[in-house]
Structure formats: structure tokens, C-alpha cells
Short mmCIF file of C-alpha atoms in Angstrom, two decimals:
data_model
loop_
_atom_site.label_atom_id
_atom_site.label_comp_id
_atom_site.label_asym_id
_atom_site.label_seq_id
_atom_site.Cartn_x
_atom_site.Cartn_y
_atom_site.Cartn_z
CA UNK A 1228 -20.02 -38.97 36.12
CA UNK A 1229 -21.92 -41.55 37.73
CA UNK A 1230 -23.66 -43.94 34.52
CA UNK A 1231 -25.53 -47.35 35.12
CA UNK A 1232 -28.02 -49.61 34.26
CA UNK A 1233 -29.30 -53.24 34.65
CA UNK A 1234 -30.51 -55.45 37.36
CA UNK A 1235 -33.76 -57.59 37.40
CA UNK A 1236 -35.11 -60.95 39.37
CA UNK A 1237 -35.72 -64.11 38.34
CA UNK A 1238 -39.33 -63.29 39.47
CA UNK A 1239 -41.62 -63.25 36.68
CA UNK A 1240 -44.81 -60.96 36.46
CA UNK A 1241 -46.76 -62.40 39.16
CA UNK A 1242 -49.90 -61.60 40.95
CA UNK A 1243 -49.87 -59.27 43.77
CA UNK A 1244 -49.91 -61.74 46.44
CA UNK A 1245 -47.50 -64.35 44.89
CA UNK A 1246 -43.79 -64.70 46.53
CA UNK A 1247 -41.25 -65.76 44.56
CA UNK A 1248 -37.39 -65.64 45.49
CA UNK A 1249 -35.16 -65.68 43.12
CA UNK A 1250 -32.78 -68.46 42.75
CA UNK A 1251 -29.25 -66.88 44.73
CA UNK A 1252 -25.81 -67.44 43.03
CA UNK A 1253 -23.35 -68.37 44.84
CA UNK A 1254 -22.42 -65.90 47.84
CA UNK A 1255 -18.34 -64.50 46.94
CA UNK A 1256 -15.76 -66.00 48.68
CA UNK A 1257 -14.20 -62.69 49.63
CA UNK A 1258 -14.65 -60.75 52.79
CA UNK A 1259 -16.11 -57.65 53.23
CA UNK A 1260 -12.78 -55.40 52.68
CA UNK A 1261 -12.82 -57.05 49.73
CA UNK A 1262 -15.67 -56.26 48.35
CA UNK A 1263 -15.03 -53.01 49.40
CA UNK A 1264 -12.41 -51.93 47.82
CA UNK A 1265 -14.14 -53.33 44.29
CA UNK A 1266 -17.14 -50.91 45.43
CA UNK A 1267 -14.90 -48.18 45.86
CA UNK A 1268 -13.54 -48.87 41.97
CA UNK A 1269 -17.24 -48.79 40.41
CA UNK A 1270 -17.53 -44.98 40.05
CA UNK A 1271 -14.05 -45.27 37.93
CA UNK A 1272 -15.24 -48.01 35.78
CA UNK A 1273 -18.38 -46.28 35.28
CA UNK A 1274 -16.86 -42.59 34.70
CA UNK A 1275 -14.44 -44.16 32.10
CA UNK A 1276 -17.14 -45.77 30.06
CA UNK A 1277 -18.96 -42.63 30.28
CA UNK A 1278 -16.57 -40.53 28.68
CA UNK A 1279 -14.16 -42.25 26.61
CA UNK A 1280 -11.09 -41.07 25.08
CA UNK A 1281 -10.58 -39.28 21.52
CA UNK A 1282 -10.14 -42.75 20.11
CA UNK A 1283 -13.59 -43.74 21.68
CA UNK A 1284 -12.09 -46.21 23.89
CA UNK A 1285 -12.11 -46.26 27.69
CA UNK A 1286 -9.12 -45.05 30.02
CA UNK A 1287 -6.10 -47.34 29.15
CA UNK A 1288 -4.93 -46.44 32.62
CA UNK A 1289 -7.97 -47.70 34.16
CA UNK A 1290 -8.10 -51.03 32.40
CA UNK A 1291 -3.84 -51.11 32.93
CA UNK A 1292 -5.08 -50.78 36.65
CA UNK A 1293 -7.45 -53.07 36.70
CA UNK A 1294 -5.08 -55.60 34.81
CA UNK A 1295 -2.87 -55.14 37.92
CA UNK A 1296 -5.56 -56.18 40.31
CA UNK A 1297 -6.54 -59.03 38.45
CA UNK A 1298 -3.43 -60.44 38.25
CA UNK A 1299 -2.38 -59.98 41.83
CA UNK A 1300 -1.35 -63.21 43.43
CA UNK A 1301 -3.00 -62.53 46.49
CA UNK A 1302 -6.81 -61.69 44.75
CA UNK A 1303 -9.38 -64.35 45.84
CA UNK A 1304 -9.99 -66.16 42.61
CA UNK A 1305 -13.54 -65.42 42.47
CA UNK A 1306 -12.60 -61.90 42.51
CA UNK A 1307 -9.57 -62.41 39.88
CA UNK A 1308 -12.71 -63.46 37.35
CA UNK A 1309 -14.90 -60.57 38.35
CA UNK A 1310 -12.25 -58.09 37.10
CA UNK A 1311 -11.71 -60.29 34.06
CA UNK A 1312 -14.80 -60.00 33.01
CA UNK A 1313 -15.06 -56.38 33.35
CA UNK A 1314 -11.51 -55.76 31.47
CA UNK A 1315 -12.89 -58.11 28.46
CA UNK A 1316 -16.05 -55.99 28.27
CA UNK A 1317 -14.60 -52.12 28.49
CA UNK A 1318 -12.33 -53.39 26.22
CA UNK A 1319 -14.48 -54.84 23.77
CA UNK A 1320 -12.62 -58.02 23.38
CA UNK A 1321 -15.45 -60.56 23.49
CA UNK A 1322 -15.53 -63.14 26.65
CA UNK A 1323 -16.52 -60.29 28.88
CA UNK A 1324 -20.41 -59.98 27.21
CA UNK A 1325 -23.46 -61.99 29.02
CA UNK A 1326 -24.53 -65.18 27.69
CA UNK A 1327 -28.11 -64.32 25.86
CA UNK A 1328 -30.65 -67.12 26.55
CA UNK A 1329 -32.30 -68.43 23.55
CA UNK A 1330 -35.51 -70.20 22.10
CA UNK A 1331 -38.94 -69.02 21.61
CA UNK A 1332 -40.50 -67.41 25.00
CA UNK A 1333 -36.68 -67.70 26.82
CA UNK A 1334 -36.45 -64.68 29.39
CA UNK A 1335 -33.64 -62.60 28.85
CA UNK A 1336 -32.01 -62.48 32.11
CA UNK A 1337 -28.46 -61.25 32.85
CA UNK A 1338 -27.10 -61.58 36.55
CA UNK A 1339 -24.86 -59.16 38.06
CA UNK A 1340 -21.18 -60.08 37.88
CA UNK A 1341 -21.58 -61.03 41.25
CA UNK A 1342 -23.50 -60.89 44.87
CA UNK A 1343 -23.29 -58.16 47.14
CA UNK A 1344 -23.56 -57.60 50.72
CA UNK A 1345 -26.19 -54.93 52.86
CA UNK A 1346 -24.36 -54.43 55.97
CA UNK A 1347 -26.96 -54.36 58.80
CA UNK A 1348 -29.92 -55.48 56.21
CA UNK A 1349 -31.00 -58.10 58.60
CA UNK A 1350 -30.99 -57.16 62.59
CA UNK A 1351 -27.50 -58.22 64.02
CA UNK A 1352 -26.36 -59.63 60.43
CA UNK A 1353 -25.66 -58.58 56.57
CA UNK A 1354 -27.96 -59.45 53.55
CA UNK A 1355 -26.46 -60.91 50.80
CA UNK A 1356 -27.89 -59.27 47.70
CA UNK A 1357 -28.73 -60.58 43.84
CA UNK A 1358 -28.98 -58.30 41.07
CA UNK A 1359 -30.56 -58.92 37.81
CA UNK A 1360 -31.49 -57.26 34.14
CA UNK A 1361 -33.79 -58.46 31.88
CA UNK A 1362 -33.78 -56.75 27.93
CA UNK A 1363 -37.48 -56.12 26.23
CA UNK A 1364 -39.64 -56.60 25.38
CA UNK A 1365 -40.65 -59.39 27.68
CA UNK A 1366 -42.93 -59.23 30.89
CA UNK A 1367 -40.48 -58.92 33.80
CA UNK A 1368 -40.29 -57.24 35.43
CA UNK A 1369 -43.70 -56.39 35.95
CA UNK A 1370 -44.81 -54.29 33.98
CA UNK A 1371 -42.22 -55.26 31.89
CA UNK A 1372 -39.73 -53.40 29.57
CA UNK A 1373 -40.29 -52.79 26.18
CA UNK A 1374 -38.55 -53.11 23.04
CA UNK A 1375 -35.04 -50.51 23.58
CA UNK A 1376 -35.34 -50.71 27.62
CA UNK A 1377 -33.97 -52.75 30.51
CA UNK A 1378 -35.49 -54.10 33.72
CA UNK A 1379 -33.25 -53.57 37.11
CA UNK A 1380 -34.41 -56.04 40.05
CA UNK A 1381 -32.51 -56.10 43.17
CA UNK A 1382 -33.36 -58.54 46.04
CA UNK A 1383 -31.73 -58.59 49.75
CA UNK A 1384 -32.20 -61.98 50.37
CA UNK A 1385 -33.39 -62.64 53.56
CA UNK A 1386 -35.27 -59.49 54.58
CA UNK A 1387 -38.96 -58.49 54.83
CA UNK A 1388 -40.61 -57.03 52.29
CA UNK A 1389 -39.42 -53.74 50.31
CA UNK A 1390 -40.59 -50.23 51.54
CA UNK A 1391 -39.95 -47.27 49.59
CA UNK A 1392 -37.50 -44.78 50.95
CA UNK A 1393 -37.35 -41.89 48.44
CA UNK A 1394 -34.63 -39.78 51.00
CA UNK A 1395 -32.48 -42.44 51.04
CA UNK A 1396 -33.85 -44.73 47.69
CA UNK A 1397 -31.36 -47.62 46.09
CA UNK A 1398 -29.92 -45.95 42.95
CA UNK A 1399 -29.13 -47.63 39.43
CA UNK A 1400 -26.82 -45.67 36.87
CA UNK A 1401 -25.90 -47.31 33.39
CA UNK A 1402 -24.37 -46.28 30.17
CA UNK A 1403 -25.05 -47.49 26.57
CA UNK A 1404 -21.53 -48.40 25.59
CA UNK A 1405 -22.57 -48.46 22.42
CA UNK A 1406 -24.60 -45.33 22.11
CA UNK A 1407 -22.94 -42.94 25.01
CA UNK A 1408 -26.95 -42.57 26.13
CA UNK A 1409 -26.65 -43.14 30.19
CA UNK A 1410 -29.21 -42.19 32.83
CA UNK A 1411 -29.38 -43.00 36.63
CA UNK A 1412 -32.60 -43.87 38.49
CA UNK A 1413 -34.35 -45.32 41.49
CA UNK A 1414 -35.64 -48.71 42.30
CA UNK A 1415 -38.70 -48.99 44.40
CA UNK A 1416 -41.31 -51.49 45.55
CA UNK A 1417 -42.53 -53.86 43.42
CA UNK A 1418 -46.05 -54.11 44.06
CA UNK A 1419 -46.51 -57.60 42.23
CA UNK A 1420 -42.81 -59.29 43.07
CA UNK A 1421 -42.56 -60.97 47.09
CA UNK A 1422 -44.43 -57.54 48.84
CA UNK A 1423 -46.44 -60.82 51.50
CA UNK A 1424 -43.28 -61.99 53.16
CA UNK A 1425 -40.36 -60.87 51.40
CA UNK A 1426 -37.43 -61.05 50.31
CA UNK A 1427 -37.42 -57.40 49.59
CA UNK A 1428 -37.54 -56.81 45.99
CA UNK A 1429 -36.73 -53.68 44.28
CA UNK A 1430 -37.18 -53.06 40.64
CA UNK A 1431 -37.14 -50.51 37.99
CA UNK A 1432 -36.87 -49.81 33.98
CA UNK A 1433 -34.97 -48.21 31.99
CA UNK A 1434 -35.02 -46.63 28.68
CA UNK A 1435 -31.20 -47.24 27.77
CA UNK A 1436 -31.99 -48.21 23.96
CA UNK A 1437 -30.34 -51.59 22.53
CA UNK A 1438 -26.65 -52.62 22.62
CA UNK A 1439 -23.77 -53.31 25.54
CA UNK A 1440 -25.02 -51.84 28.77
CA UNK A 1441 -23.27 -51.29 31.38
CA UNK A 1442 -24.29 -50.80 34.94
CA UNK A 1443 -24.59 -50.08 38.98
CA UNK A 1444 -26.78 -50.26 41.72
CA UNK A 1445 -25.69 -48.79 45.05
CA UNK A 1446 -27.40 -46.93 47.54
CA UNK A 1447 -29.79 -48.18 50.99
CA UNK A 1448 -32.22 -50.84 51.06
CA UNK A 1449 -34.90 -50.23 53.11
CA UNK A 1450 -37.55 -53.11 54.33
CA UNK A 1451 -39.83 -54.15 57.14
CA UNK A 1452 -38.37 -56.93 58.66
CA UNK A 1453 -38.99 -58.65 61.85
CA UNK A 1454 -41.82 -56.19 62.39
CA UNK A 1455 -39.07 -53.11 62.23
CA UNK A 1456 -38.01 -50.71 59.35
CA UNK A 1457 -34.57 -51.22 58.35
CA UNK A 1458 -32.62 -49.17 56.16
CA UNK A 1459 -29.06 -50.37 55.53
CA UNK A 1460 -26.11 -49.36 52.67
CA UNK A 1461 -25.21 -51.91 50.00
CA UNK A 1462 -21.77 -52.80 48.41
CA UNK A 1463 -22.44 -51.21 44.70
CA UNK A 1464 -22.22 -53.74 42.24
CA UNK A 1465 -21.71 -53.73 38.48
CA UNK A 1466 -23.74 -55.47 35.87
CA UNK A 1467 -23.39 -55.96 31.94
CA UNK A 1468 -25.59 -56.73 30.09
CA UNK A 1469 -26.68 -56.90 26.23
CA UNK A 1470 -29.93 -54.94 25.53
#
């Protein structure tokens, strides 16, 4: 059972012809087996949460497993926090949750637990991708997500600008942790976020209700860039957020 949710840019409603690019975090310092293999473990983390055990918690053998990897000598140490973080919030332990932004009018934005690459994004490179949710009611992304729902944005920095590609879309699953409600969706164009020049921009939003979400995007991007379409396969990566 594939479950996900979350991702949204830094790029606020905006007017159709405005470009703005969100802010990037810091690309991982781990190569691309690495990131990898953590792909390859998203449809486990995701499955667990999805169907916990009779005592409503996730797989102890998954989080014993992913105890092991986090504590392996030889894990990057960016990588070694990534896995922390996810532990803390399957296990409900506090530490692993998103830090909520606060004050009047503050944006409720919650990155992805970290960047991701689109092999072949670019012509003779990879992309390095952000991924973003934002919890209603607020205005971004446009049209913005009500009160109960989150907004999904996922940018491949450095391409042209988003075309849809429904045969081969990028996909977001999540699961209400807190609720067991989980649905799985597509992100398209974003008619109003960076459609000039790029980067391409891919958004979506979800009805997921409020409490711990937690999500993945995966799938192809596909964008017109340096006057070609190119569709390429991402690196899934997980988000959690607080709705």
C-alpha cells in the first residue's frame, strides 16, 4: 500500500507571469547509490504507517531496521539524521515532527526531509529537486489549501518550465498518521508558479484532514527545457509534515 502526502514551494500565489524559485536547501552529501537505496525503503515506511499493527503502532521490525541503518558507521551523516528523523516520527517520540512557523500571516511551510535527484532532468546532467507542504488554510499554493488539506509543490531546480505528462505524471501518496485517511495523487503544472522560464514547478492539494502527515512524491518530471521535452525519473522522497 502505497500512502503519501505533502510537498509545496516557497512560491507564494503569484501572478501568471511571475517566476519565483524557491530558496534550495542544501544538496545531500551522499551519492546517488545512496540515495537509492533510501528510495528503495520509502514504499516500506509508507506501507507500515499505512497499516499498523493491533497495538496501532507501526512495524517494530521496520523501525528495528531502520535503527540499524542509522546507526551504521559507514552512513553519511546527513543521511544518519534523515533516518533519525523518520524513526522519531513513526514512532511518535517527539523530535521527529516539523517545526510549525508562527505569528500572524506566517506561511506554514514544511520541507521535505531532504533534496532529491532527477537523473537526466537536465540534458547531459541530474536535477536536484526541493519538495515542500504547506497546511491550510493559507494561499499557497495557488489556489491554496483550505482548512483540513495540504499543498504538495515539487521543483527540479534548474529545468524549464513544467509540462504536464498525465502517462507518465509525478505521483504524491500520504497517510494521516493520525486518522489512517491516505490518498495518492498527481502533481501538475502550476499555471501561476515559474510557467515563463522555469524552474519547473509542480503542485497539487490534498484533502488529508488535520494531524501528522506523512508523505512521498516519486514518479517522472517532465519539462521543456533547452527548447526540448524532457521527461526524467526522480529519487522518491519522504516528507512529514503537521496539518
Amino acid at each position: 500500500m502505497t500512502a503519501v502526502a505533502i510537498a509545496a514551494c516557497a512560491a507564494l500565489a503569484l501572478p501568471a507571469t511571475a517566476s519565483a524559485e524557491p530558496t534550495a536547501p542544501p544538496a545531500p552529501k551522499i551519492d546517488d547509490a545512496t540515495l537509492q537505496s533510501l528510495g528503495a525503503f520509502v514504499p516500506a515506511i509508507i506501507g507500515s504507517a499505512a497499516t499498523p499493527g493491533p497495538d496501532g503502532k507501526v512495524n517494530a521490525d521496520l523501525v528495528a531496521n531502520a535503527k540499524t541503518l542509522a546507526a551504521d558507521s559507514g552512513l553519511p551523516p546527513d543521511l544518519a539524521e534523515i533516518w533519525n528523523k523518520v524513526i522519531s516520527f513513526l514512532e511518535g517520540t517527539g523530535g521527529g515532527g516539523p517545526a510549525i512557523p508562527t505569528g500572524d500571516g506566517a506561511p506554514i511551510i514544511q520541507q521535505f526531509l531532504y533534496p532529491t535527484l532527477g537523473q537526466g532532468c537536465i540534458p547531459g546532467g541530474n536535477s536536484v529537486g526541493t519538495a515542500l507542504a504547506t497546511a491550510g488554510p493559507q494561499k499557497a499554493p495557488a489556489p491554496g489549501p483550505g482548512k483540513g488539506e495540504a499543498g504538495f509543490v515539487y521543483t527540479s531546480l534548474g529545468t524549464g518550465p513544467a509540462l504536464n505528462n498525465n502517462a507518465a505524471p509525478l505521483t504524491v501518496a500520504w497517510i494521516n498518521v493520525d486518522t489512517g485517511k491516505s490518498g495518492q495523487q498527481s502533481l501538475q503544472r502550476n499555471e501561476k508558479i515559474n510557467v515563463a522560464e522555469g524552474p519547473g514547478t509542480f503542485t497539487t492539494i490534498a484533502k488529508t484532514g488535520q494531524g501528522r502527515v506523512i508523505s512521498a512524491i516519486y514518479g517522472n518530471v517532465t519539462t521543456k527545457t533547452e527548447g526540448k521535452t524532457v521527461s526524467c525519473t526522480i529519487i522518491p522522497t519522504v516528507g512529514l509534515a503537521v496539518v
